[in-house]
Amino acid sequence: GADAATSRDLALVDALEGRKPAAVEAASSLGGLAARLEFLSGSTRLTNASARVLDEAALEVLSALSAPGDNAVRVHVEGHTDQRPISTARFASNWELSAARAASIVRQLVRRGVPADRLRAVGVADREPLDRSGTPRAHAMNRRIEFEIVSAGG
């Protein structure tokens, strides 16, 4: 609902300001995680600062997955893009770019010890912008990864 979106937005602002990724309430009753992972424009490469955020996010994901009785929990890694269209040899559209970003983060989480069978890569493209203003800050804010904890059936 609107409260979950507001919580997610506030968590992303916290992460933008260098705070630890925050736990937020997601649409499912299980909750979710959000972290600000910055990508080079039109790329799946993370900035150096984002690699440190990813280390923290991996610990949060591992913690969420290791909670007693949560064997049915999965983490959806959602890749988002800004609203500028892309059409390159590697990425025909923002759909391919967002899916590739999500897959890149899934691979990196697996390297950090997160079980692959508990992760799902999801490309969202430019369909859920946090800021529609078209400013450089808005573009940067919209190029993100979100983590959502869902039940295995979700």
PDB file of C-alpha atoms in Angstrom:
ATOM      1  CA  GLY A   1       0.000   0.000   0.000  1.00  0.00           C
ATOM      2  CA  ALA A   2       0.923   3.668   0.170  1.00  0.00           C
ATOM      3  CA  ASP A   3       2.528   3.242   3.612  1.00  0.00           C
ATOM      4  CA  ALA A   4       4.821   0.486   2.289  1.00  0.00           C
ATOM      5  CA  ALA A   5       5.845   2.673  -0.668  1.00  0.00           C
ATOM      6  CA  THR A   6       6.527   5.608   1.651  1.00  0.00           C
ATOM      7  CA  SER A   7       8.617   3.400   3.960  1.00  0.00           C
ATOM      8  CA  ARG A   8      10.551   2.070   0.978  1.00  0.00           C
ATOM      9  CA  ASP A   9      11.182   5.609  -0.304  1.00  0.00           C
ATOM     10  CA  LEU A  10      12.422   6.727   3.114  1.00  0.00           C
ATOM     11  CA  ALA A  11      14.710   3.700   3.344  1.00  0.00           C
ATOM     12  CA  LEU A  12      16.204   4.586  -0.029  1.00  0.00           C
ATOM     13  CA  VAL A  13      16.783   8.183   1.088  1.00  0.00           C
ATOM     14  CA  ASP A  14      18.536   6.836   4.200  1.00  0.00           C
ATOM     15  CA  ALA A  15      20.732   4.644   2.016  1.00  0.00           C
ATOM     16  CA  LEU A  16      21.469   7.563  -0.329  1.00  0.00           C
ATOM     17  CA  GLU A  17      22.730   9.494   2.671  1.00  0.00           C
ATOM     18  CA  GLY A  18      25.119   6.668   3.589  1.00  0.00           C
ATOM     19  CA  ARG A  19      23.098   5.021   6.318  1.00  0.00           C
ATOM     20  CA  LYS A  20      22.868   1.240   6.663  1.00  0.00           C
ATOM     21  CA  PRO A  21      20.199  -0.349   4.404  1.00  0.00           C
ATOM     22  CA  ALA A  22      16.967  -0.229   6.347  1.00  0.00           C
ATOM     23  CA  ALA A  23      14.331  -2.885   6.859  1.00  0.00           C
ATOM     24  CA  VAL A  24      11.030  -1.750   5.367  1.00  0.00           C
ATOM     25  CA  GLU A  25       7.533  -3.158   5.224  1.00  0.00           C
ATOM     26  CA  ALA A  26       6.718  -4.642   1.820  1.00  0.00           C
ATOM     27  CA  ALA A  27       3.419  -5.561   0.182  1.00  0.00           C
ATOM     28  CA  SER A  28       3.712  -9.084   1.589  1.00  0.00           C
ATOM     29  CA  SER A  29       3.352  -9.440   5.328  1.00  0.00           C
ATOM     30  CA  LEU A  30       6.927 -10.743   5.573  1.00  0.00           C
ATOM     31  CA  GLY A  31       8.635  -7.373   5.068  1.00  0.00           C
ATOM     32  CA  GLY A  32      11.478  -6.427   2.731  1.00  0.00           C
ATOM     33  CA  LEU A  33      14.863  -4.810   2.391  1.00  0.00           C
ATOM     34  CA  ALA A  34      15.914  -1.822   0.325  1.00  0.00           C
ATOM     35  CA  ALA A  35      19.455  -0.746  -0.436  1.00  0.00           C
ATOM     36  CA  ARG A  36      20.777   1.980  -2.660  1.00  0.00           C
ATOM     37  CA  LEU A  37      23.147   0.338  -5.091  1.00  0.00           C
ATOM     38  CA  GLU A  38      24.446   2.744  -7.696  1.00  0.00           C
ATOM     39  CA  PHE A  39      25.248   1.642 -11.208  1.00  0.00           C
ATOM     40  CA  LEU A  40      27.187   3.358 -13.927  1.00  0.00           C
ATOM     41  CA  SER A  41      24.667   4.768 -16.406  1.00  0.00           C
ATOM     42  CA  GLY A  42      23.592   2.141 -18.954  1.00  0.00           C
ATOM     43  CA  SER A  43      25.668  -0.529 -17.181  1.00  0.00           C
ATOM     44  CA  THR A  44      25.489  -3.430 -14.739  1.00  0.00           C
ATOM     45  CA  ARG A  45      28.717  -2.297 -13.009  1.00  0.00           C
ATOM     46  CA  LEU A  46      28.408  -1.070  -9.430  1.00  0.00           C
ATOM     47  CA  THR A  47      30.351   1.861  -8.077  1.00  0.00           C
ATOM     48  CA  ASN A  48      32.982   1.090  -5.411  1.00  0.00           C
ATOM     49  CA  ALA A  49      30.824   2.630  -2.682  1.00  0.00           C
ATOM     50  CA  SER A  50      27.934   0.401  -3.714  1.00  0.00           C
ATOM     51  CA  ALA A  51      30.086  -2.701  -3.308  1.00  0.00           C
ATOM     52  CA  ARG A  52      30.304  -1.878   0.418  1.00  0.00           C
ATOM     53  CA  VAL A  53      26.524  -1.384   0.568  1.00  0.00           C
ATOM     54  CA  LEU A  54      26.129  -4.755  -1.159  1.00  0.00           C
ATOM     55  CA  ASP A  55      28.255  -6.404   1.562  1.00  0.00           C
ATOM     56  CA  GLU A  56      25.868  -4.986   4.187  1.00  0.00           C
ATOM     57  CA  ALA A  57      22.813  -5.989   2.148  1.00  0.00           C
ATOM     58  CA  ALA A  58      24.156  -9.550   1.814  1.00  0.00           C
ATOM     59  CA  LEU A  59      24.435  -9.782   5.611  1.00  0.00           C
ATOM     60  CA  GLU A  60      20.852  -8.499   5.966  1.00  0.00           C
ATOM     61  CA  VAL A  61      19.589 -11.012   3.371  1.00  0.00           C
ATOM     62  CA  LEU A  62      21.459 -13.885   5.059  1.00  0.00           C
ATOM     63  CA  SER A  63      19.978 -12.836   8.404  1.00  0.00           C
ATOM     64  CA  ALA A  64      16.447 -12.744   6.975  1.00  0.00           C
ATOM     65  CA  LEU A  65      16.871 -16.155   5.339  1.00  0.00           C
ATOM     66  CA  SER A  66      18.324 -17.779   8.452  1.00  0.00           C
ATOM     67  CA  ALA A  67      15.457 -16.840  10.760  1.00  0.00           C
ATOM     68  CA  PRO A  68      13.955 -19.974  12.383  1.00  0.00           C
ATOM     69  CA  GLY A  69      10.984 -21.350  10.486  1.00  0.00           C
ATOM     70  CA  ASP A  70      11.599 -19.219   7.386  1.00  0.00           C
ATOM     71  CA  ASN A  71      12.581 -22.000   4.955  1.00  0.00           C
ATOM     72  CA  ALA A  72       9.773 -20.897   2.615  1.00  0.00           C
ATOM     73  CA  VAL A  73      11.138 -17.354   2.331  1.00  0.00           C
ATOM     74  CA  ARG A  74      12.743 -16.102  -0.884  1.00  0.00           C
ATOM     75  CA  VAL A  75      14.380 -12.795  -1.766  1.00  0.00           C
ATOM     76  CA  HIS A  76      13.412 -11.078  -5.002  1.00  0.00           C
ATOM     77  CA  VAL A  77      16.211  -8.846  -6.262  1.00  0.00           C
ATOM     78  CA  GLU A  78      14.463  -6.171  -8.326  1.00  0.00           C
ATOM     79  CA  GLY A  79      16.451  -4.190 -10.884  1.00  0.00           C
ATOM     80  CA  HIS A  80      15.175  -0.717 -11.798  1.00  0.00           C
ATOM     81  CA  THR A  81      16.300   1.798 -14.413  1.00  0.00           C
ATOM     82  CA  ASP A  82      15.799   5.501 -14.914  1.00  0.00           C
ATOM     83  CA  GLN A  83      13.211   6.652 -17.441  1.00  0.00           C
ATOM     84  CA  ARG A  84      15.651   7.410 -20.257  1.00  0.00           C
ATOM     85  CA  PRO A  85      15.294   4.894 -23.078  1.00  0.00           C
ATOM     86  CA  ILE A  86      18.243   2.665 -23.923  1.00  0.00           C
ATOM     87  CA  SER A  87      18.922   0.752 -27.124  1.00  0.00           C
ATOM     88  CA  THR A  88      22.394  -0.740 -27.430  1.00  0.00           C
ATOM     89  CA  ALA A  89      23.864  -3.969 -28.762  1.00  0.00           C
ATOM     90  CA  ARG A  90      23.878  -5.327 -25.199  1.00  0.00           C
ATOM     91  CA  PHE A  91      20.583  -3.880 -23.898  1.00  0.00           C
ATOM     92  CA  ALA A  92      17.702  -3.529 -26.357  1.00  0.00           C
ATOM     93  CA  SER A  93      15.583  -1.750 -23.738  1.00  0.00           C
ATOM     94  CA  ASN A  94      15.347  -0.891 -20.053  1.00  0.00           C
ATOM     95  CA  TRP A  95      13.793  -4.339 -19.517  1.00  0.00           C
ATOM     96  CA  GLU A  96      17.044  -6.064 -20.481  1.00  0.00           C
ATOM     97  CA  LEU A  97      19.157  -3.592 -18.516  1.00  0.00           C
ATOM     98  CA  SER A  98      17.081  -3.933 -15.329  1.00  0.00           C
ATOM     99  CA  ALA A  99      17.051  -7.739 -15.567  1.00  0.00           C
ATOM    100  CA  ALA A 100      20.820  -7.790 -16.131  1.00  0.00           C
ATOM    101  CA  ARG A 101      21.356  -5.546 -13.099  1.00  0.00           C
ATOM    102  CA  ALA A 102      19.221  -7.822 -10.937  1.00  0.00           C
ATOM    103  CA  ALA A 103      21.057 -10.927 -12.209  1.00  0.00           C
ATOM    104  CA  SER A 104      24.411  -9.273 -11.530  1.00  0.00           C
ATOM    105  CA  ILE A 105      23.421  -8.595  -7.919  1.00  0.00           C
ATOM    106  CA  VAL A 106      22.096 -12.155  -7.500  1.00  0.00           C
ATOM    107  CA  ARG A 107      25.475 -13.519  -8.676  1.00  0.00           C
ATOM    108  CA  GLN A 108      27.301 -11.232  -6.245  1.00  0.00           C
ATOM    109  CA  LEU A 109      25.030 -12.230  -3.353  1.00  0.00           C
ATOM    110  CA  VAL A 110      25.678 -15.912  -4.118  1.00  0.00           C
ATOM    111  CA  ARG A 111      29.443 -15.205  -4.044  1.00  0.00           C
ATOM    112  CA  ARG A 112      28.880 -13.671  -0.591  1.00  0.00           C
ATOM    113  CA  GLY A 113      27.200 -16.841   0.693  1.00  0.00           C
ATOM    114  CA  VAL A 114      23.494 -16.279   0.016  1.00  0.00           C
ATOM    115  CA  PRO A 115      21.910 -19.562  -1.179  1.00  0.00           C
ATOM    116  CA  ALA A 116      21.089 -19.278  -4.898  1.00  0.00           C
ATOM    117  CA  ASP A 117      17.890 -21.302  -4.548  1.00  0.00           C
ATOM    118  CA  ARG A 118      16.454 -18.615  -2.267  1.00  0.00           C
ATOM    119  CA  LEU A 119      17.020 -15.735  -4.734  1.00  0.00           C
ATOM    120  CA  ARG A 120      15.077 -14.506  -7.768  1.00  0.00           C
ATOM    121  CA  ALA A 121      16.227 -11.832 -10.231  1.00  0.00           C
ATOM    122  CA  VAL A 122      13.410  -9.551 -11.393  1.00  0.00           C
ATOM    123  CA  GLY A 123      13.651  -6.844 -14.052  1.00  0.00           C
ATOM    124  CA  VAL A 124      11.259  -3.934 -13.467  1.00  0.00           C
ATOM    125  CA  ALA A 125      12.680  -1.521 -16.079  1.00  0.00           C
ATOM    126  CA  ASP A 126      11.478   2.073 -15.638  1.00  0.00           C
ATOM    127  CA  ARG A 127       7.959   1.103 -14.495  1.00  0.00           C
ATOM    128  CA  GLU A 128       8.272   2.040 -10.797  1.00  0.00           C
ATOM    129  CA  PRO A 129      10.191   5.328 -10.588  1.00  0.00           C
ATOM    130  CA  LEU A 130      10.668   6.940  -7.206  1.00  0.00           C
ATOM    131  CA  ASP A 131      10.989  10.380  -8.799  1.00  0.00           C
ATOM    132  CA  ARG A 132       9.489  11.325 -12.181  1.00  0.00           C
ATOM    133  CA  SER A 133      11.036  14.802 -12.395  1.00  0.00           C
ATOM    134  CA  GLY A 134      13.723  13.900 -14.939  1.00  0.00           C
ATOM    135  CA  THR A 135      16.545  15.627 -13.039  1.00  0.00           C
ATOM    136  CA  PRO A 136      19.996  14.022 -12.732  1.00  0.00           C
ATOM    137  CA  ARG A 137      19.223  13.284  -9.066  1.00  0.00           C
ATOM    138  CA  ALA A 138      15.925  11.655 -10.051  1.00  0.00           C
ATOM    139  CA  HIS A 139      17.674   9.510 -12.676  1.00  0.00           C
ATOM    140  CA  ALA A 140      20.256   8.402 -10.104  1.00  0.00           C
ATOM    141  CA  MET A 141      17.550   7.643  -7.529  1.00  0.00           C
ATOM    142  CA  ASN A 142      15.564   5.579 -10.032  1.00  0.00           C
ATOM    143  CA  ARG A 143      18.582   3.447 -11.076  1.00  0.00           C
ATOM    144  CA  ARG A 144      18.411   1.080  -8.135  1.00  0.00           C
ATOM    145  CA  ILE A 145      18.077  -2.402  -6.738  1.00  0.00           C
ATOM    146  CA  GLU A 146      15.374  -3.292  -4.250  1.00  0.00           C
ATOM    147  CA  PHE A 147      15.235  -6.453  -2.178  1.00  0.00           C
ATOM    148  CA  GLU A 148      11.826  -7.863  -1.339  1.00  0.00           C
ATOM    149  CA  ILE A 149      11.371 -10.763   1.044  1.00  0.00           C
ATOM    150  CA  VAL A 150       8.425 -12.905  -0.038  1.00  0.00           C
ATOM    151  CA  SER A 151       6.970 -16.269   0.831  1.00  0.00           C
ATOM    152  CA  ALA A 152       7.956 -19.061  -1.567  1.00  0.00           C
ATOM    153  CA  GLY A 153       4.506 -18.874  -3.122  1.00  0.00           C
ATOM    154  CA  GLY A 154       4.849 -15.085  -3.682  1.00  0.00           C
TER     155      GLY A 154
END
